[in-house]
Each structure stands twice: as structure tokens, then as C-alpha cells.
Short mmCIF file of C-alpha atoms in Angstrom, two decimals:
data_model
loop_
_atom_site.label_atom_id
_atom_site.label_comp_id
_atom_site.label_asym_id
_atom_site.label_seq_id
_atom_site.Cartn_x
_atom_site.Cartn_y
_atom_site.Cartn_z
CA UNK G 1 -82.14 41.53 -86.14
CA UNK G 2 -80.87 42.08 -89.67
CA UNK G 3 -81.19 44.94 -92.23
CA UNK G 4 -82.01 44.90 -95.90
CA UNK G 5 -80.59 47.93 -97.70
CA UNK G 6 -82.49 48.91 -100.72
CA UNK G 7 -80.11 50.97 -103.17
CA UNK G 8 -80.45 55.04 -103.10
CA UNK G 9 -80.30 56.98 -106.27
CA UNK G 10 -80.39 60.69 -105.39
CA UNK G 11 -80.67 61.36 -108.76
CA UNK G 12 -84.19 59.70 -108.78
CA UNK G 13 -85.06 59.80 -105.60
CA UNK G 14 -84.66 63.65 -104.68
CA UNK G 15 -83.58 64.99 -107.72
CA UNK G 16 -85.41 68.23 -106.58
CA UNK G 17 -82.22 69.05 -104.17
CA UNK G 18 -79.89 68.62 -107.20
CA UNK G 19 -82.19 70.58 -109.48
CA UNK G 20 -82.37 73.64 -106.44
CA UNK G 21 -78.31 73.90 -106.03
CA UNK G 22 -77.82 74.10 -109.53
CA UNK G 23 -80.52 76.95 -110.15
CA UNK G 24 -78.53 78.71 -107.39
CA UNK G 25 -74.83 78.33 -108.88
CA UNK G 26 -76.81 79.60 -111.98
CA UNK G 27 -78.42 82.64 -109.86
CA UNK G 28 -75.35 83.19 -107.72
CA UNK G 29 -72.41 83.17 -110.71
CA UNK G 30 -70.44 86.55 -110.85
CA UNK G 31 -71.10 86.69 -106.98
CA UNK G 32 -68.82 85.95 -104.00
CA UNK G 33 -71.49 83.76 -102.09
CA UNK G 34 -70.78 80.33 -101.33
CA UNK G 35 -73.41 77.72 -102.05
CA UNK G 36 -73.30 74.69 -98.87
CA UNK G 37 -74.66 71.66 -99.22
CA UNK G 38 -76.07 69.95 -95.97
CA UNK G 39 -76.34 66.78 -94.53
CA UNK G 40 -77.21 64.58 -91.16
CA UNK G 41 -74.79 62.51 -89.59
CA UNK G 42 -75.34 58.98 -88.66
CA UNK G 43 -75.78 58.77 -85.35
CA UNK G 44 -78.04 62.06 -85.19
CA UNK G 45 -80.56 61.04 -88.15
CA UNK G 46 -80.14 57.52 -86.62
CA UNK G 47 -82.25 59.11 -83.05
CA UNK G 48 -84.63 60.37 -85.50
CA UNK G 49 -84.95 56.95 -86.73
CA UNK G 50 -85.60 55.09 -83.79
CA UNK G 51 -87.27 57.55 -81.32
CA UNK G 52 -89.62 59.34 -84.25
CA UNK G 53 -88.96 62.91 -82.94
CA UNK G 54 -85.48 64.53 -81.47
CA UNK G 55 -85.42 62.47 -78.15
CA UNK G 56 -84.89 65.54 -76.12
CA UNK G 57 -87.51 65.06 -74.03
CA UNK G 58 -86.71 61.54 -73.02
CA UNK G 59 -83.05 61.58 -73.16
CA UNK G 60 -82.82 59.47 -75.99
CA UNK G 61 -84.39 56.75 -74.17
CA UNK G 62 -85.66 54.75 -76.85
CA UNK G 63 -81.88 54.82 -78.50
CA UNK G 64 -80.02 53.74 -75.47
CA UNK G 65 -82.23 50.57 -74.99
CA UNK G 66 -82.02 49.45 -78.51
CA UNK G 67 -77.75 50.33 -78.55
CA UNK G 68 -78.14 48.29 -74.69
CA UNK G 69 -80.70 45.39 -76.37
CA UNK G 70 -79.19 45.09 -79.92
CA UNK G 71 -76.11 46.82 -80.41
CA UNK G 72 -74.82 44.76 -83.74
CA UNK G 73 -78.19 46.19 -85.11
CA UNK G 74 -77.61 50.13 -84.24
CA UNK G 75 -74.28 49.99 -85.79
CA UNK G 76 -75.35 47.93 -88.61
CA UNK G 77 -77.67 50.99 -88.91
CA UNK G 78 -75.68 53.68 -88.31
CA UNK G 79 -73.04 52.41 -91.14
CA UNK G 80 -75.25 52.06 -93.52
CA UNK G 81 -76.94 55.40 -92.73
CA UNK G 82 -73.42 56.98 -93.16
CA UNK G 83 -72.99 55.41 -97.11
CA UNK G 84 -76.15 56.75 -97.92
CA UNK G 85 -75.33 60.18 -95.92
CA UNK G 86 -71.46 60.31 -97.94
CA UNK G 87 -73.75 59.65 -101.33
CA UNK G 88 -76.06 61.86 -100.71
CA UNK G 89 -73.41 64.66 -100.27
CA UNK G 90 -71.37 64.30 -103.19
CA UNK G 91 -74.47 64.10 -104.93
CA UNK G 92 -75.16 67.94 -103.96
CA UNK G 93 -71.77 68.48 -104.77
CA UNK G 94 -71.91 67.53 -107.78
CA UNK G 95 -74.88 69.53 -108.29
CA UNK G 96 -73.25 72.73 -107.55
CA UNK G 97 -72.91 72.59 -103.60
CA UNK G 98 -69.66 74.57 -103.36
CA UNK G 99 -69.12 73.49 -99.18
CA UNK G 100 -70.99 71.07 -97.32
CA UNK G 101 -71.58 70.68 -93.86
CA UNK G 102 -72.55 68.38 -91.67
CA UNK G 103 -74.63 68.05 -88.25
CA UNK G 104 -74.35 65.77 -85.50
CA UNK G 105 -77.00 67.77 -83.40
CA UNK G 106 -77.69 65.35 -80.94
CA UNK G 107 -74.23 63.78 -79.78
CA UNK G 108 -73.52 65.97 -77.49
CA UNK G 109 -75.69 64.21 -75.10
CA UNK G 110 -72.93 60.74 -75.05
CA UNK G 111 -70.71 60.72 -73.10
CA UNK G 112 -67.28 61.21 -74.51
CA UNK G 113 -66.72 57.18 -74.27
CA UNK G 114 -70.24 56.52 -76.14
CA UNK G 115 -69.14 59.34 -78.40
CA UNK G 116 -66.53 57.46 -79.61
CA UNK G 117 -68.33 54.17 -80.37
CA UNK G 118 -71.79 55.68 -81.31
CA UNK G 119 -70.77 58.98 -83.40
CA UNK G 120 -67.13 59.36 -83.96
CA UNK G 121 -66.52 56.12 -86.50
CA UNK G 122 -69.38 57.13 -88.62
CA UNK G 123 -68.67 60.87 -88.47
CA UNK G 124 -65.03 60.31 -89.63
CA UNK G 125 -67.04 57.46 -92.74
CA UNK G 126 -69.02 60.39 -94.21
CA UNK G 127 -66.17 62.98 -93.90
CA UNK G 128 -64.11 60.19 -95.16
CA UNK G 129 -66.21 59.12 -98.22
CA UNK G 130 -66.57 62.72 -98.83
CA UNK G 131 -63.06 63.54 -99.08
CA UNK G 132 -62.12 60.45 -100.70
CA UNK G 133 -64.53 61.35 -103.49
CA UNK G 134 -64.28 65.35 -103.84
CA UNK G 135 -60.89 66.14 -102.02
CA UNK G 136 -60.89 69.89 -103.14
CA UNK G 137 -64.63 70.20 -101.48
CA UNK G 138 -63.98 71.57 -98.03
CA UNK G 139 -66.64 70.31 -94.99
CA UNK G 140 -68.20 71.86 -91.40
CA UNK G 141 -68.88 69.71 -88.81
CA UNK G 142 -71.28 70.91 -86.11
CA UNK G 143 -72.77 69.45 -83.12
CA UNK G 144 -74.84 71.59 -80.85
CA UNK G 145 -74.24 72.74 -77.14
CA UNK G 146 -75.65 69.50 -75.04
CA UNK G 147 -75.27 67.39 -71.81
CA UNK G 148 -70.96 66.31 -72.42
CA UNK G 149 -70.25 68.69 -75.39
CA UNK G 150 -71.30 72.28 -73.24
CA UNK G 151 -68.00 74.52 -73.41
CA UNK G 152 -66.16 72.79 -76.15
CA UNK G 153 -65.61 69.04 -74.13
CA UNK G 154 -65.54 67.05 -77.35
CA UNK G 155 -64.28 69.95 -79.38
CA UNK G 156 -61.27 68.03 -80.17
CA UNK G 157 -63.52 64.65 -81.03
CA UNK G 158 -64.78 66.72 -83.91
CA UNK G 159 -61.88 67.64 -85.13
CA UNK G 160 -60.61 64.28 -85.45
CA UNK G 161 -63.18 63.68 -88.01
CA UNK G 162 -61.14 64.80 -90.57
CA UNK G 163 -63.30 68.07 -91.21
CA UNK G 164 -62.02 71.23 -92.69
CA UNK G 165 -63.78 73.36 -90.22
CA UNK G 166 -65.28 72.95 -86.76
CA UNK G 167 -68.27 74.69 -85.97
CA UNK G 168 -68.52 76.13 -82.78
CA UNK G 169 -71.51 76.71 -80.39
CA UNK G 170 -71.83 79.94 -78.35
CA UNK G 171 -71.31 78.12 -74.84
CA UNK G 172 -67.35 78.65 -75.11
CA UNK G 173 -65.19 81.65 -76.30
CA UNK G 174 -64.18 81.40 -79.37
CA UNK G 175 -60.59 82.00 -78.53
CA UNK G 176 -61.10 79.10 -76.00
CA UNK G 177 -62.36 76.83 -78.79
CA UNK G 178 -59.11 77.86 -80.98
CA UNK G 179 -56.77 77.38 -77.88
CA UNK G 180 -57.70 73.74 -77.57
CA UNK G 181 -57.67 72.62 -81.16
CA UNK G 182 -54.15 74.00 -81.21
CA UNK G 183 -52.89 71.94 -78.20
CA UNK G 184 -54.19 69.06 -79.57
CA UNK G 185 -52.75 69.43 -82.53
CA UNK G 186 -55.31 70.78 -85.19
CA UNK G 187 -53.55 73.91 -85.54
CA UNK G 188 -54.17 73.86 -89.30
CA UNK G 189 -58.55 73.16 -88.84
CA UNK G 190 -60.77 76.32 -89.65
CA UNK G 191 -63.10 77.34 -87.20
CA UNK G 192 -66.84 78.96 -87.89
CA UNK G 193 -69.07 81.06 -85.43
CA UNK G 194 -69.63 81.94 -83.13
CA UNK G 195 -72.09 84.66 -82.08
CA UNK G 196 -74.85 83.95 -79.25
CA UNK G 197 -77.80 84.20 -81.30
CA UNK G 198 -79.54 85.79 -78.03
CA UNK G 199 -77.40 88.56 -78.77
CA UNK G 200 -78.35 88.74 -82.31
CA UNK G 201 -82.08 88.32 -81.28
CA UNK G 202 -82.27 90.79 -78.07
CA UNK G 203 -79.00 93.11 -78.13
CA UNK G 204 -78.44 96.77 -79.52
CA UNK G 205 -76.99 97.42 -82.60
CA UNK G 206 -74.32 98.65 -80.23
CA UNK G 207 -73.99 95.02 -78.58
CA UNK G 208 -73.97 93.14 -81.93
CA UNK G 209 -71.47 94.88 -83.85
CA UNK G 210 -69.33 94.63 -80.60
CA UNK G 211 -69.79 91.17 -80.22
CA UNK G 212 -69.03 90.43 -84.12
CA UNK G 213 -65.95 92.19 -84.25
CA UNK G 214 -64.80 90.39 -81.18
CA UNK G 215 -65.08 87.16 -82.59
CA UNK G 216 -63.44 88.63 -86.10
CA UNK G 217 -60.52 89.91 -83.78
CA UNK G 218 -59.88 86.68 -82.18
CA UNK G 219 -59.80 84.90 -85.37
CA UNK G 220 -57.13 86.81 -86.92
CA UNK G 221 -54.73 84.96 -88.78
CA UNK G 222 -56.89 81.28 -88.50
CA UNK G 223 -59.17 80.63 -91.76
CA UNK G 224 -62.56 81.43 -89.62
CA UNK G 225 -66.00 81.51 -91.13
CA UNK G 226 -68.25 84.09 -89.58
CA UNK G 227 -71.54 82.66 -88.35
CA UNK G 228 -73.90 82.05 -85.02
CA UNK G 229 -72.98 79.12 -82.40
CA UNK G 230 -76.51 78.14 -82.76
CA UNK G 231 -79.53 78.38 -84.89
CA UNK G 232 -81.07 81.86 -85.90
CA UNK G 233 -83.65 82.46 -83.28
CA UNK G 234 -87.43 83.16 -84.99
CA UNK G 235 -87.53 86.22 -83.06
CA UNK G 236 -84.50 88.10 -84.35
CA UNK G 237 -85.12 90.88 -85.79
CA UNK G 238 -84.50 91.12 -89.65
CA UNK G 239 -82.28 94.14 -89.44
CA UNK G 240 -80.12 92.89 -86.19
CA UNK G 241 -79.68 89.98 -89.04
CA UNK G 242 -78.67 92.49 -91.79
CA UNK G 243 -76.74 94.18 -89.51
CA UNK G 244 -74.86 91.33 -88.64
CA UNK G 245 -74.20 90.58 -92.19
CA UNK G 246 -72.98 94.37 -92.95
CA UNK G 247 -70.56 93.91 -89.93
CA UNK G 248 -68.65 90.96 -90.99
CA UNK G 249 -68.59 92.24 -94.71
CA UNK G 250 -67.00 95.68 -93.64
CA UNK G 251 -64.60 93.73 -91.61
CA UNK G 252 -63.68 91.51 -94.26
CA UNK G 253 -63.36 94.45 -96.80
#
């Protein structure tokens, strides 16, 4: 099978995400908050694409047959997704997004040899296009705890990507996370997270202020961006969240 690519014009097309960001520069200037930018990777929005839901509950089935039945067609797919991804970020940069990051949610369920054909070429395109285009806009790559990437196994994949910063999920120490960037030779990569948002969502005040300034310890002397290892839970509680906030900021100051 072949694919027709229609062109994307962001500026057209969603112009409400460029219009957003630069309202918040506006609202944000005199501040010290950063204003990210966010994006899908390829092979992640690519699931989306072909199973019409996440594909948790099937493993992915429907994306494994079609990379097993037509595999020139998946990566003719994922490629192109990853131009339109790379445009579509340095089009919110260029609307005021001051970081962007970007999610490959579901490859952590490949194996670390399908990682590296399925999501590692097109996750090292975007970051890629991105850098090629805005070099002095630093990017996050995350991928969240699954089947092969559980306790930082394709830690070091990401990294290769050419991202500023890993992201890392709550399923490894952080210290962990830093030790194996550094052996395999990403001394110089930042590093965000990585607080178990069941802490955040169920734990004392006592608990979460430990657990932040742990993290904030371990990170001393490695550019580190304080953050969760997963998604905010619904059921936090808003001042565990404001807490959490007021913990890191004292820290910092």
C-alpha cells in the first residue's frame, strides 16, 4: 500500500495552539516559569493511528500485524508522521514554546530490538529536525514505565535520541537512572522526575517533602528538572500538589 501526504500548515490548520503559547509568554513575561511545548512521537501517535484507542488492552495487536503484513507501509507512516511531528514543534516554538517535550508513551512495550527499528529512527528524526531548526531550544523525551522499558531498560535508547533531557518514570531510582546514562556515556544529558505520583496522591506531607528532597539530593550537581515519573493522578490532592511545588522552590532558593 502507498501513502499520499497532503501538506500541513500549523499556521492554518491549528493556529489556536500558536495563538494559546503566545497569550502565555504574554501572561508569563517578568516571571521565571518556563512555557513547554508538547508533542507525540511517531511510533506512539502511529498506535493511535492504526488501533483507534491506546492498544493497551490488546497489546498492540492491531500494530504488530500491520508492521508483520506491511512493514514498508508502517515506516512509510511513521516517517512521515515524524516531519509533520518536527513541524509541528517548531511551529510552537516559534510561537513562544520556550522547551518542548516529547512522548513516546507506548514504546516501552517493544522489545529493545523492535525499539530500535520501530521508535528509535523516528525519535532521533523529530529531535533531529528540531535541533536542526531551533538549536538553542532544549527537548524532554519521555516514554512511560511498560513491558521492556520497567526500571530504566531502554534508558540509554532514549538518550541516544539526541534529547537534552531524559525523563524518567518512577519504576527506577533516580540515582539508578543517572548511574547508567553516565556509563554509557551521556554524562552531559539532563534528567527530569521523578516522584511516584502515588506518593504525591496518598502520602503525608511528611512522606512527600521527604521523597522530593531525595530526588533534589541525588541530583546535585546534574542539570535535573523536578517533576513526577508519571502522570498526576486525578485523585491527588490539590495541596499535596502545592506542596510539592513549595518543596522544590525552597530547595531551589
Amino acid at each position: 500500500a502507498k501513502m499520499t501526504a497532503v501538506p500541513f500548515e500549523p499556521e492554518t490548520k491549528i493556529s489556536f495552539v500558536g495563538d494559546v503559547l503566545k497569550r502565555l509568554r504574554a501572561t508569563l513575561a517578568g516571571t521565571d516559569a518556563t512555557v513547554l511545548g508538547f508533542v507525540g512521537l511517531p511510533f506512539t501517535l502511529g498506535t493511535y493511528l492504526i488501533e483507534g484507542a491506546t492498544g493497551t488492552k490488546t497489546g498492540f495487536a492491531a500494530m504488530r500485524q500491520l508492521r508483520e503484513s506491511d512493514p514498508q507501509l508502517v515506516a512509510d507512516m511513521l516517517k512521515l508522521l515524524g516531519d509533520r511531528i518536527a513541524q509541528y514543534a517548531i511551529y510552537q516554538i516559534d510561537s513562544g514554546a520556550q522547551v518542548v517535550q516529547v512522548f513516546d508513551s507506548w514504546a516501552g512495550h517493544l522489545t529493545p530490538d523492535e525499539f530500535d527499528e520501530w521508535a528509535a529512527p523516528f525519535q532521533r528524526q523529530v529531535v533531529g529536525a528540531i535541533k536542526a531548526a531551533r538549536p538553542d531550544t532544549p527537548v524532554i523525551i519521555y516514554m512511560a514505565p511498560d513491558t521492556h522499558s520497567k526500571e530504566g531498560a531502554l534508558i540509554t535508547k532514549l538518550a541516544a535520541s539526541g534529547a537534552n533531557v531524559v525523563s524518567v518514570d518512577h519504576t527506577l531510582p533516580i540515582s539508578a537512572a543517572r548511574e547508567l546514562l553516565d556509563e554509557a556515556g551521556y554524562e552531559s544529558v539532563g534528567l527530569q522526575g521523578n516522584l511516584d505520583p502515588a506518593i504525591l496522591a496518598e502520602g503525608s506531607e511528611e512522606e512527600i517533602v521527604a521523597a522530593a528532597q531525595d530526588i533534589l539530593k541525588k541530583m546535585a550537581g546534574r542539570p535535573h528538572i523536578m517533576n513526577l515519573g508519571h502522570g498526576i493522578e486525578p485523585t491527588t490532592p490539590e495541596p499535596s500538589a502545592n506542596l510539592f511545588v513549595k518543596t522544590v522552590q525552597e530547595w531551589r532558593n
